[in-house]
Amino acid sequence: MRPGTFSGIADGKGWRCPEKSCKKFTSMRIGSFFEGVHIPLTELVEFLYFWADNLQTTAFLHKNLGWGEHTIADWKNFLRDLCVEEFLVNPQPIGGPGHIVEIDESKFGHRKYSRGRMLSGQWVFGGIDRETKDIFMIPVQDRSAATLVPLIQRYILPGTTILSDEWASYNSIPVASFQHLTVNHSLNFVDPTTGVHTQTVESTWGGAKKRQRNCMTTNPILLDTHLSEVCWQKKYGEASFSNLIMEIRKQYPVV
């Protein structure tokens, strides 16, 4: 197949059979992340850039791209699915020898009364590598050792120095695999003797909770996707766009 310019297909570009007697041609999007999408490719690339740069409000995207609310919501969900693939479906453990990982749990959603009952939010457990900014955030049913310790062993590499508060469940962290240091938050935010603190991971909760409030959900299934997006932005920062392109290439290879 050879590249060519055609009318009547998306972007006006496609692939033509090199045989002179054959008039077959196909869209350049076949087999790609953009297959079956009729939005101009230039607009799609702009959207990817805006999303990666955290310029994601519906008002901003509507003004700059002219897209409707449903189109914007759909494409945000498509990109969140990419994030879920990296951070939840095929997560890479963080930390390792010489690395410090802060861990913490936080409740998403406000307590409120409804028909005489108190509705609690959703607990989320997370950790962040101070040096690399590698991160994980996972909705959990409770904060028991039976729940948290297996997640620590799955998401954090052996040899890591783990910093936490003095929540009782963390007493079960296996000392043979990790060095575990704590800070007593009832007394200090930073331990005056060791300097241990968990302020890095705690500050990360703020952005995650803002996103959760905007999407107005504590449903663990939906919350997963938004937390994965937060992890993406936190991990890649200014390199978010280039890593997004590489992730699309990885998940949607064109052969």
C-alpha positions as protocol buffer text, in pm:
chain_id: "A"
residue {
  index: 1
  type: MET
  ca { x: 0 y: 0 z: 0 }
}
residue {
  index: 2
  type: ARG
  ca { x: 115 y: 352 z: -79 }
}
residue {
  index: 3
  type: PRO
  ca { x: 13 y: 679 z: 86 }
}
residue {
  index: 4
  type: GLY
  ca { x: -212 y: 905 z: -116 }
}
residue {
  index: 5
  type: THR
  ca { x: -454 y: 1196 z: -108 }
}
residue {
  index: 6
  type: PHE
  ca { x: -824 y: 1123 z: -153 }
}
residue {
  index: 7
  type: SER
  ca { x: -1153 y: 1303 z: -126 }
}
residue {
  index: 8
  type: GLY
  ca { x: -1441 y: 1159 z: 69 }
}
residue {
  index: 9
  type: ILE
  ca { x: -1240 y: 1004 z: 353 }
}
residue {
  index: 10
  type: ALA
  ca { x: -1136 y: 1139 z: 693 }
}
residue {
  index: 11
  type: ASP
  ca { x: -833 y: 1370 z: 676 }
}
residue {
  index: 12
  type: GLY
  ca { x: -815 y: 1331 z: 297 }
}
residue {
  index: 13
  type: LYS
  ca { x: -525 y: 1090 z: 340 }
}
residue {
  index: 14
  type: GLY
  ca { x: -513 y: 715 z: 301 }
}
residue {
  index: 15
  type: TRP
  ca { x: -347 y: 408 z: 154 }
}
residue {
  index: 16
  type: ARG
  ca { x: -381 y: 301 z: -210 }
}
residue {
  index: 17
  type: CYS
  ca { x: -301 y: -35 z: -365 }
}
residue {
  index: 18
  type: PRO
  ca { x: 19 y: 5 z: -575 }
}
residue {
  index: 19
  type: GLU
  ca { x: -124 y: -205 z: -861 }
}
residue {
  index: 20
  type: LYS
  ca { x: -236 y: 23 z: -1145 }
}
residue {
  index: 21
  type: SER
  ca { x: -536 y: -196 z: -1222 }
}
residue {
  index: 22
  type: CYS
  ca { x: -653 y: -184 z: -859 }
}
residue {
  index: 23
  type: LYS
  ca { x: -844 y: 116 z: -733 }
}
residue {
  index: 24
  type: LYS
  ca { x: -874 y: 2 z: -372 }
}
residue {
  index: 25
  type: PHE
  ca { x: -786 y: 252 z: -101 }
}
residue {
  index: 26
  type: THR
  ca { x: -840 y: 272 z: 271 }
}
residue {
  index: 27
  type: SER
  ca { x: -826 y: 530 z: 549 }
}
residue {
  index: 28
  type: MET
  ca { x: -495 y: 597 z: 719 }
}
residue {
  index: 29
  type: ARG
  ca { x: -674 y: 538 z: 1051 }
}
residue {
  index: 30
  type: ILE
  ca { x: -748 y: 168 z: 994 }
}
residue {
  index: 31
  type: GLY
  ca { x: -625 y: -38 z: 1289 }
}
residue {
  index: 32
  type: SER
  ca { x: -532 y: 270 z: 1491 }
}
residue {
  index: 33
  type: PHE
  ca { x: -668 y: 430 z: 1809 }
}
residue {
  index: 34
  type: PHE
  ca { x: -866 y: 665 z: 1582 }
}
residue {
  index: 35
  type: GLU
  ca { x: -1031 y: 405 z: 1359 }
}
residue {
  index: 36
  type: GLY
  ca { x: -1400 y: 476 z: 1295 }
}
residue {
  index: 37
  type: VAL
  ca { x: -1376 y: 829 z: 1434 }
}
residue {
  index: 38
  type: HIS
  ca { x: -1496 y: 1108 z: 1205 }
}
residue {
  index: 39
  type: ILE
  ca { x: -1345 y: 1399 z: 1400 }
}
residue {
  index: 40
  type: PRO
  ca { x: -1055 y: 1564 z: 1211 }
}
residue {
  index: 41
  type: LEU
  ca { x: -721 y: 1423 z: 1319 }
}
residue {
  index: 42
  type: THR
  ca { x: -587 y: 1772 z: 1389 }
}
residue {
  index: 43
  type: GLU
  ca { x: -865 y: 1825 z: 1646 }
}
residue {
  index: 44
  type: LEU
  ca { x: -799 y: 1487 z: 1806 }
}
residue {
  index: 45
  type: VAL
  ca { x: -430 y: 1564 z: 1848 }
}
residue {
  index: 46
  type: GLU
  ca { x: -521 y: 1903 z: 1997 }
}
residue {
  index: 47
  type: PHE
  ca { x: -749 y: 1725 z: 2244 }
}
residue {
  index: 48
  type: LEU
  ca { x: -472 y: 1484 z: 2343 }
}
residue {
  index: 49
  type: TYR
  ca { x: -243 y: 1779 z: 2407 }
}
residue {
  index: 50
  type: PHE
  ca { x: -503 y: 1970 z: 2610 }
}
residue {
  index: 51
  type: TRP
  ca { x: -579 y: 1660 z: 2818 }
}
residue {
  index: 52
  type: ALA
  ca { x: -210 y: 1596 z: 2881 }
}
residue {
  index: 53
  type: ASP
  ca { x: -161 y: 1959 z: 2983 }
}
residue {
  index: 54
  type: ASN
  ca { x: -459 y: 1929 z: 3222 }
}
residue {
  index: 55
  type: LEU
  ca { x: -669 y: 2179 z: 3024 }
}
residue {
  index: 56
  type: GLN
  ca { x: -980 y: 1967 z: 3053 }
}
residue {
  index: 57
  type: THR
  ca { x: -1281 y: 2173 z: 3152 }
}
residue {
  index: 58
  type: THR
  ca { x: -1581 y: 2125 z: 2927 }
}
residue {
  index: 59
  type: ALA
  ca { x: -1604 y: 2502 z: 2873 }
}
residue {
  index: 60
  type: PHE
  ca { x: -1241 y: 2525 z: 2760 }
}
residue {
  index: 61
  type: LEU
  ca { x: -1263 y: 2227 z: 2525 }
}
residue {
  index: 62
  type: HIS
  ca { x: -1594 y: 2343 z: 2377 }
}
residue {
  index: 63
  type: LYS
  ca { x: -1451 y: 2689 z: 2312 }
}
residue {
  index: 64
  type: ASN
  ca { x: -1126 y: 2566 z: 2156 }
}
residue {
  index: 65
  type: LEU
  ca { x: -1248 y: 2256 z: 1971 }
}
residue {
  index: 66
  type: GLY
  ca { x: -1619 y: 2321 z: 1924 }
}
residue {
  index: 67
  type: TRP
  ca { x: -1704 y: 1978 z: 2065 }
}
residue {
  index: 68
  type: GLY
  ca { x: -2028 y: 1901 z: 2247 }
}
residue {
  index: 69
  type: GLU
  ca { x: -2050 y: 1774 z: 2605 }
}
residue {
  index: 70
  type: HIS
  ca { x: -2106 y: 1409 z: 2508 }
}
residue {
  index: 71
  type: THR
  ca { x: -1808 y: 1404 z: 2270 }
}
residue {
  index: 72
  type: ILE
  ca { x: -1585 y: 1561 z: 2534 }
}
residue {
  index: 73
  type: ALA
  ca { x: -1703 y: 1314 z: 2800 }
}
residue {
  index: 74
  type: ASP
  ca { x: -1651 y: 1017 z: 2566 }
}
residue {
  index: 75
  type: TRP
  ca { x: -1295 y: 1115 z: 2479 }
}
residue {
  index: 76
  type: LYS
  ca { x: -1203 y: 1184 z: 2838 }
}
residue {
  index: 77
  type: ASN
  ca { x: -1325 y: 833 z: 2918 }
}
residue {
  index: 78
  type: PHE
  ca { x: -1121 y: 686 z: 2630 }
}
residue {
  index: 79
  type: LEU
  ca { x: -803 y: 840 z: 2772 }
}
residue {
  index: 80
  type: ARG
  ca { x: -887 y: 735 z: 3127 }
}
residue {
  index: 81
  type: ASP
  ca { x: -916 y: 380 z: 2998 }
}
residue {
  index: 82
  type: LEU
  ca { x: -557 y: 409 z: 2875 }
}
residue {
  index: 83
  type: CYS
  ca { x: -454 y: 517 z: 3225 }
}
residue {
  index: 84
  type: VAL
  ca { x: -643 y: 228 z: 3384 }
}
residue {
  index: 85
  type: GLU
  ca { x: -452 y: -16 z: 3161 }
}
residue {
  index: 86
  type: GLU
  ca { x: -119 y: 116 z: 3289 }
}
residue {
  index: 87
  type: PHE
  ca { x: -198 y: 170 z: 3657 }
}
residue {
  index: 88
  type: LEU
  ca { x: -457 y: -98 z: 3741 }
}
residue {
  index: 89
  type: VAL
  ca { x: -460 y: -374 z: 3479 }
}
residue {
  index: 90
  type: ASN
  ca { x: -82 y: -401 z: 3437 }
}
residue {
  index: 91
  type: PRO
  ca { x: 65 y: -203 z: 3727 }
}
residue {
  index: 92
  type: GLN
  ca { x: 440 y: -179 z: 3773 }
}
residue {
  index: 93
  type: PRO
  ca { x: 553 y: -199 z: 4138 }
}
residue {
  index: 94
  type: ILE
  ca { x: 719 y: 118 z: 4265 }
}
residue {
  index: 95
  type: GLY
  ca { x: 1015 y: 183 z: 4490 }
}
residue {
  index: 96
  type: GLY
  ca { x: 1298 y: -63 z: 4542 }
}
residue {
  index: 97
  type: PRO
  ca { x: 1632 y: -55 z: 4728 }
}
residue {
  index: 98
  type: GLY
  ca { x: 1740 y: 302 z: 4795 }
}
residue {
  index: 99
  type: HIS
  ca { x: 1389 y: 438 z: 4731 }
}
residue {
  index: 100
  type: ILE
  ca { x: 1148 y: 595 z: 4979 }
}
residue {
  index: 101
  type: VAL
  ca { x: 774 y: 540 z: 4932 }
}
residue {
  index: 102
  type: GLU
  ca { x: 516 y: 723 z: 5142 }
}
residue {
  index: 103
  type: ILE
  ca { x: 184 y: 543 z: 5197 }
}
residue {
  index: 104
  type: ASP
  ca { x: -147 y: 665 z: 5333 }
}
residue {
  index: 105
  type: GLU
  ca { x: -522 y: 605 z: 5323 }
}
residue {
  index: 106
  type: SER
  ca { x: -786 y: 872 z: 5273 }
}
residue {
  index: 107
  type: LYS
  ca { x: -1163 y: 879 z: 5252 }
}
residue {
  index: 108
  type: PHE
  ca { x: -1322 y: 1021 z: 4938 }
}
residue {
  index: 109
  type: GLY
  ca { x: -1669 y: 1169 z: 4970 }
}
residue {
  index: 110
  type: HIS
  ca { x: -1831 y: 1354 z: 5257 }
}
residue {
  index: 111
  type: ARG
  ca { x: -2033 y: 1200 z: 5536 }
}
residue {
  index: 112
  type: LYS
  ca { x: -2395 y: 1307 z: 5514 }
}
residue {
  index: 113
  type: TYR
  ca { x: -2733 y: 1201 z: 5646 }
}
residue {
  index: 114
  type: SER
  ca { x: -3002 y: 1054 z: 5424 }
}
residue {
  index: 115
  type: ARG
  ca { x: -3332 y: 939 z: 5574 }
}
residue {
  index: 116
  type: GLY
  ca { x: -3172 y: 911 z: 5915 }
}
residue {
  index: 117
  type: ARG
  ca { x: -2872 y: 710 z: 5796 }
}
residue {
  index: 118
  type: MET
  ca { x: -2511 y: 820 z: 5771 }
}
residue {
  index: 119
  type: LEU
  ca { x: -2354 y: 753 z: 5433 }
}
residue {
  index: 120
  type: SER
  ca { x: -1978 y: 722 z: 5434 }
}
residue {
  index: 121
  type: GLY
  ca { x: -1747 y: 775 z: 5140 }
}
residue {
  index: 122
  type: GLN
  ca { x: -1493 y: 547 z: 4977 }
}
residue {
  index: 123
  type: TRP
  ca { x: -1157 y: 462 z: 5130 }
}
residue {
  index: 124
  type: VAL
  ca { x: -859 y: 489 z: 4895 }
}
residue {
  index: 125
  type: PHE
  ca { x: -511 y: 352 z: 4967 }
}
residue {
  index: 126
  type: GLY
  ca { x: -210 y: 501 z: 4790 }
}
residue {
  index: 127
  type: GLY
  ca { x: 164 y: 542 z: 4779 }
}
residue {
  index: 128
  type: ILE
  ca { x: 419 y: 759 z: 4601 }
}
residue {
  index: 129
  type: ASP
  ca { x: 793 y: 726 z: 4538 }
}
residue {
  index: 130
  type: ARG
  ca { x: 954 y: 1051 z: 4653 }
}
residue {
  index: 131
  type: GLU
  ca { x: 1223 y: 1042 z: 4384 }
}
residue {
  index: 132
  type: THR
  ca { x: 1053 y: 909 z: 4070 }
}
residue {
  index: 133
  type: LYS
  ca { x: 696 y: 1024 z: 4150 }
}
residue {
  index: 134
  type: ASP
  ca { x: 575 y: 675 z: 4056 }
}
residue {
  index: 135
  type: ILE
  ca { x: 239 y: 637 z: 4225 }
}
residue {
  index: 136
  type: PHE
  ca { x: -60 y: 411 z: 4288 }
}
residue {
  index: 137
  type: MET
  ca { x: -411 y: 478 z: 4422 }
}
residue {
  index: 138
  type: ILE
  ca { x: -662 y: 201 z: 4483 }
}
residue {
  index: 139
  type: PRO
  ca { x: -1018 y: 205 z: 4624 }
}
residue {
  index: 140
  type: VAL
  ca { x: -1038 y: -38 z: 4917 }
}
residue {
  index: 141
  type: GLN
  ca { x: -1324 y: -182 z: 5122 }
}
residue {
  index: 142
  type: ASP
  ca { x: -1151 y: -120 z: 5455 }
}
residue {
  index: 143
  type: ARG
  ca { x: -818 y: -33 z: 5616 }
}
residue {
  index: 144
  type: SER
  ca { x: -749 y: -367 z: 5781 }
}
residue {
  index: 145
  type: ALA
  ca { x: -410 y: -534 z: 5765 }
}
residue {
  index: 146
  type: ALA
  ca { x: -571 y: -816 z: 5565 }
}
residue {
  index: 147
  type: THR
  ca { x: -659 y: -560 z: 5296 }
}
residue {
  index: 148
  type: LEU
  ca { x: -360 y: -325 z: 5300 }
}
residue {
  index: 149
  type: VAL
  ca { x: -60 y: -554 z: 5346 }
}
residue {
  index: 150
  type: PRO
  ca { x: -123 y: -762 z: 5029 }
}
residue {
  index: 151
  type: LEU
  ca { x: -155 y: -436 z: 4834 }
}
residue {
  index: 152
  type: ILE
  ca { x: 174 y: -313 z: 4978 }
}
residue {
  index: 153
  type: GLN
  ca { x: 340 y: -637 z: 4868 }
}
residue {
  index: 154
  type: ARG
  ca { x: 189 y: -611 z: 4520 }
}
residue {
  index: 155
  type: TYR
  ca { x: 254 y: -243 z: 4451 }
}
residue {
  index: 156
  type: ILE
  ca { x: 583 y: -179 z: 4635 }
}
residue {
  index: 157
  type: LEU
  ca { x: 910 y: -355 z: 4557 }
}
residue {
  index: 158
  type: PRO
  ca { x: 1108 y: -536 z: 4830 }
}
residue {
  index: 159
  type: GLY
  ca { x: 1392 y: -332 z: 4976 }
}
residue {
  index: 160
  type: THR
  ca { x: 1188 y: -12 z: 4977 }
}
residue {
  index: 161
  type: THR
  ca { x: 1188 y: 221 z: 5277 }
}
residue {
  index: 162
  type: ILE
  ca { x: 819 y: 276 z: 5357 }
}
residue {
  index: 163
  type: LEU
  ca { x: 703 y: 582 z: 5551 }
}
residue {
  index: 164
  type: SER
  ca { x: 359 y: 590 z: 5710 }
}
residue {
  index: 165
  type: ASP
  ca { x: 161 y: 717 z: 6003 }
}
residue {
  index: 166
  type: GLU
  ca { x: 101 y: 484 z: 6299 }
}
residue {
  index: 167
  type: TRP
  ca { x: -221 y: 325 z: 6177 }
}
residue {
  index: 168
  type: ALA
  ca { x: -232 y: -18 z: 6344 }
}
residue {
  index: 169
  type: SER
  ca { x: -261 y: -216 z: 6020 }
}
residue {
  index: 170
  type: TYR
  ca { x: 86 y: -102 z: 5916 }
}
residue {
  index: 171
  type: ASN
  ca { x: 235 y: -294 z: 6209 }
}
residue {
  index: 172
  type: SER
  ca { x: 190 y: -605 z: 5992 }
}
residue {
  index: 173
  type: ILE
  ca { x: 420 y: -481 z: 5714 }
}
residue {
  index: 174
  type: PRO
  ca { x: 679 y: -761 z: 5675 }
}
residue {
  index: 175
  type: VAL
  ca { x: 1010 y: -635 z: 5813 }
}
residue {
  index: 176
  type: ALA
  ca { x: 1201 y: -893 z: 5608 }
}
residue {
  index: 177
  type: SER
  ca { x: 1092 y: -718 z: 5287 }
}
residue {
  index: 178
  type: PHE
  ca { x: 1076 y: -350 z: 5384 }
}
residue {
  index: 179
  type: GLN
  ca { x: 1226 y: -95 z: 5617 }
}
residue {
  index: 180
  type: HIS
  ca { x: 928 y: 71 z: 5783 }
}
residue {
  index: 181
  type: LEU
  ca { x: 946 y: 411 z: 5955 }
}
residue {
  index: 182
  type: THR
  ca { x: 654 y: 600 z: 6107 }
}
residue {
  index: 183
  type: VAL
  ca { x: 541 y: 940 z: 6228 }
}
residue {
  index: 184
  type: ASN
  ca { x: 284 y: 990 z: 6505 }
}
residue {
  index: 185
  type: HIS
  ca { x: 38 y: 1238 z: 6355 }
}
residue {
  index: 186
  type: SER
  ca { x: -133 y: 1293 z: 6688 }
}
residue {
  index: 187
  type: LEU
  ca { x: 190 y: 1461 z: 6801 }
}
residue {
  index: 188
  type: ASN
  ca { x: 370 y: 1592 z: 6491 }
}
residue {
  index: 189
  type: PHE
  ca { x: 337 y: 1624 z: 6115 }
}
residue {
  index: 190
  type: VAL
  ca { x: 713 y: 1564 z: 6092 }
}
residue {
  index: 191
  type: ASP
  ca { x: 891 y: 1343 z: 6343 }
}
residue {
  index: 192
  type: PRO
  ca { x: 1133 y: 1580 z: 6522 }
}
residue {
  index: 193
  type: THR
  ca { x: 1393 y: 1307 z: 6569 }
}
residue {
  index: 194
  type: THR
  ca { x: 1390 y: 1109 z: 6243 }
}
residue {
  index: 195
  type: GLY
  ca { x: 1242 y: 1368 z: 6006 }
}
residue {
  index: 196
  type: VAL
  ca { x: 988 y: 1111 z: 5885 }
}
residue {
  index: 197
  type: HIS
  ca { x: 673 y: 1259 z: 5726 }
}
residue {
  index: 198
  type: THR
  ca { x: 404 y: 1161 z: 5477 }
}
residue {
  index: 199
  type: GLN
  ca { x: 331 y: 1507 z: 5340 }
}
residue {
  index: 200
  type: THR
  ca { x: 412 y: 1411 z: 4980 }
}
residue {
  index: 201
  type: VAL
  ca { x: 138 y: 1150 z: 4955 }
}
residue {
  index: 202
  type: GLU
  ca { x: -103 y: 1359 z: 5162 }
}
residue {
  index: 203
  type: SER
  ca { x: -65 y: 1655 z: 4926 }
}
residue {
  index: 204
  type: THR
  ca { x: -150 y: 1425 z: 4636 }
}
residue {
  index: 205
  type: TRP
  ca { x: -492 y: 1350 z: 4784 }
}
residue {
  index: 206
  type: GLY
  ca { x: -598 y: 1712 z: 4726 }
}
residue {
  index: 207
  type: GLY
  ca { x: -587 y: 1693 z: 4346 }
}
residue {
  index: 208
  type: ALA
  ca { x: -746 y: 1350 z: 4347 }
}
residue {
  index: 209
  type: LYS
  ca { x: -1035 y: 1463 z: 4566 }
}
residue {
  index: 210
  type: LYS
  ca { x: -1094 y: 1772 z: 4354 }
}
residue {
  index: 211
  type: ARG
  ca { x: -1131 y: 1548 z: 4049 }
}
residue {
  index: 212
  type: GLN
  ca { x: -1361 y: 1315 z: 4242 }
}
residue {
  index: 213
  type: ARG
  ca { x: -1583 y: 1607 z: 4346 }
}
residue {
  index: 214
  type: ASN
  ca { x: -1601 y: 1726 z: 3986 }
}
residue {
  index: 215
  type: CYS
  ca { x: -1717 y: 1384 z: 3866 }
}
residue {
  index: 216
  type: MET
  ca { x: -1947 y: 1353 z: 4170 }
}
residue {
  index: 217
  type: THR
  ca { x: -1892 y: 982 z: 4227 }
}
residue {
  index: 218
  type: THR
  ca { x: -1759 y: 750 z: 4495 }
}
residue {
  index: 219
  type: ASN
  ca { x: -1855 y: 443 z: 4291 }
}
residue {
  index: 220
  type: PRO
  ca { x: -1537 y: 230 z: 4310 }
}
residue {
  index: 221
  type: ILE
  ca { x: -1558 y: 133 z: 3942 }
}
residue {
  index: 222
  type: LEU
  ca { x: -1585 y: 493 z: 3821 }
}
residue {
  index: 223
  type: LEU
  ca { x: -1346 y: 620 z: 4086 }
}
residue {
  index: 224
  type: ASP
  ca { x: -1082 y: 377 z: 3957 }
}
residue {
  index: 225
  type: THR
  ca { x: -1065 y: 559 z: 3624 }
}
residue {
  index: 226
  type: HIS
  ca { x: -1035 y: 905 z: 3777 }
}
residue {
  index: 227
  type: LEU
  ca { x: -767 y: 791 z: 4022 }
}
residue {
  index: 228
  type: SER
  ca { x: -572 y: 637 z: 3734 }
}
residue {
  index: 229
  type: GLU
  ca { x: -588 y: 970 z: 3553 }
}
residue {
  index: 230
  type: VAL
  ca { x: -452 y: 1148 z: 3862 }
}
residue {
  index: 231
  type: CYS
  ca { x: -170 y: 893 z: 3882 }
}
residue {
  index: 232
  type: TRP
  ca { x: -87 y: 957 z: 3516 }
}
residue {
  index: 233
  type: GLN
  ca { x: -67 y: 1334 z: 3560 }
}
residue {
  index: 234
  type: LYS
  ca { x: 135 y: 1302 z: 3881 }
}
residue {
  index: 235
  type: LYS
  ca { x: 382 y: 1051 z: 3737 }
}
residue {
  index: 236
  type: TYR
  ca { x: 447 y: 1209 z: 3399 }
}
residue {
  index: 237
  type: GLY
  ca { x: 392 y: 1581 z: 3463 }
}
residue {
  index: 238
  type: GLU
  ca { x: 534 y: 1786 z: 3175 }
}
residue {
  index: 239
  type: ALA
  ca { x: 611 y: 1466 z: 2984 }
}
residue {
  index: 240
  type: SER
  ca { x: 245 y: 1362 z: 2991 }
}
residue {
  index: 241
  type: PHE
  ca { x: 180 y: 1423 z: 2619 }
}
residue {
  index: 242
  type: SER
  ca { x: 478 y: 1227 z: 2486 }
}
residue {
  index: 243
  type: ASN
  ca { x: 402 y: 938 z: 2721 }
}
residue {
  index: 244
  type: LEU
  ca { x: 37 y: 945 z: 2614 }
}
residue {
  index: 245
  type: ILE
  ca { x: 142 y: 902 z: 2250 }
}
residue {
  index: 246
  type: MET
  ca { x: 369 y: 612 z: 2349 }
}
residue {
  index: 247
  type: GLU
  ca { x: 89 y: 450 z: 2551 }
}
residue {
  index: 248
  type: ILE
  ca { x: -148 y: 475 z: 2252 }
}
residue {
  index: 249
  type: ARG
  ca { x: 120 y: 312 z: 2034 }
}
residue {
  index: 250
  type: LYS
  ca { x: 161 y: 34 z: 2290 }
}
residue {
  index: 251
  type: GLN
  ca { x: -208 y: -41 z: 2335 }
}
residue {
  index: 252
  type: TYR
  ca { x: -310 y: 16 z: 1971 }
}
residue {
  index: 253
  type: PRO
  ca { x: -15 y: -100 z: 1759 }
}
residue {
  index: 254
  type: VAL
  ca { x: -55 y: -46 z: 1385 }
}
residue {
  index: 255
  type: VAL
  ca { x: 105 y: -328 z: 1186 }
}
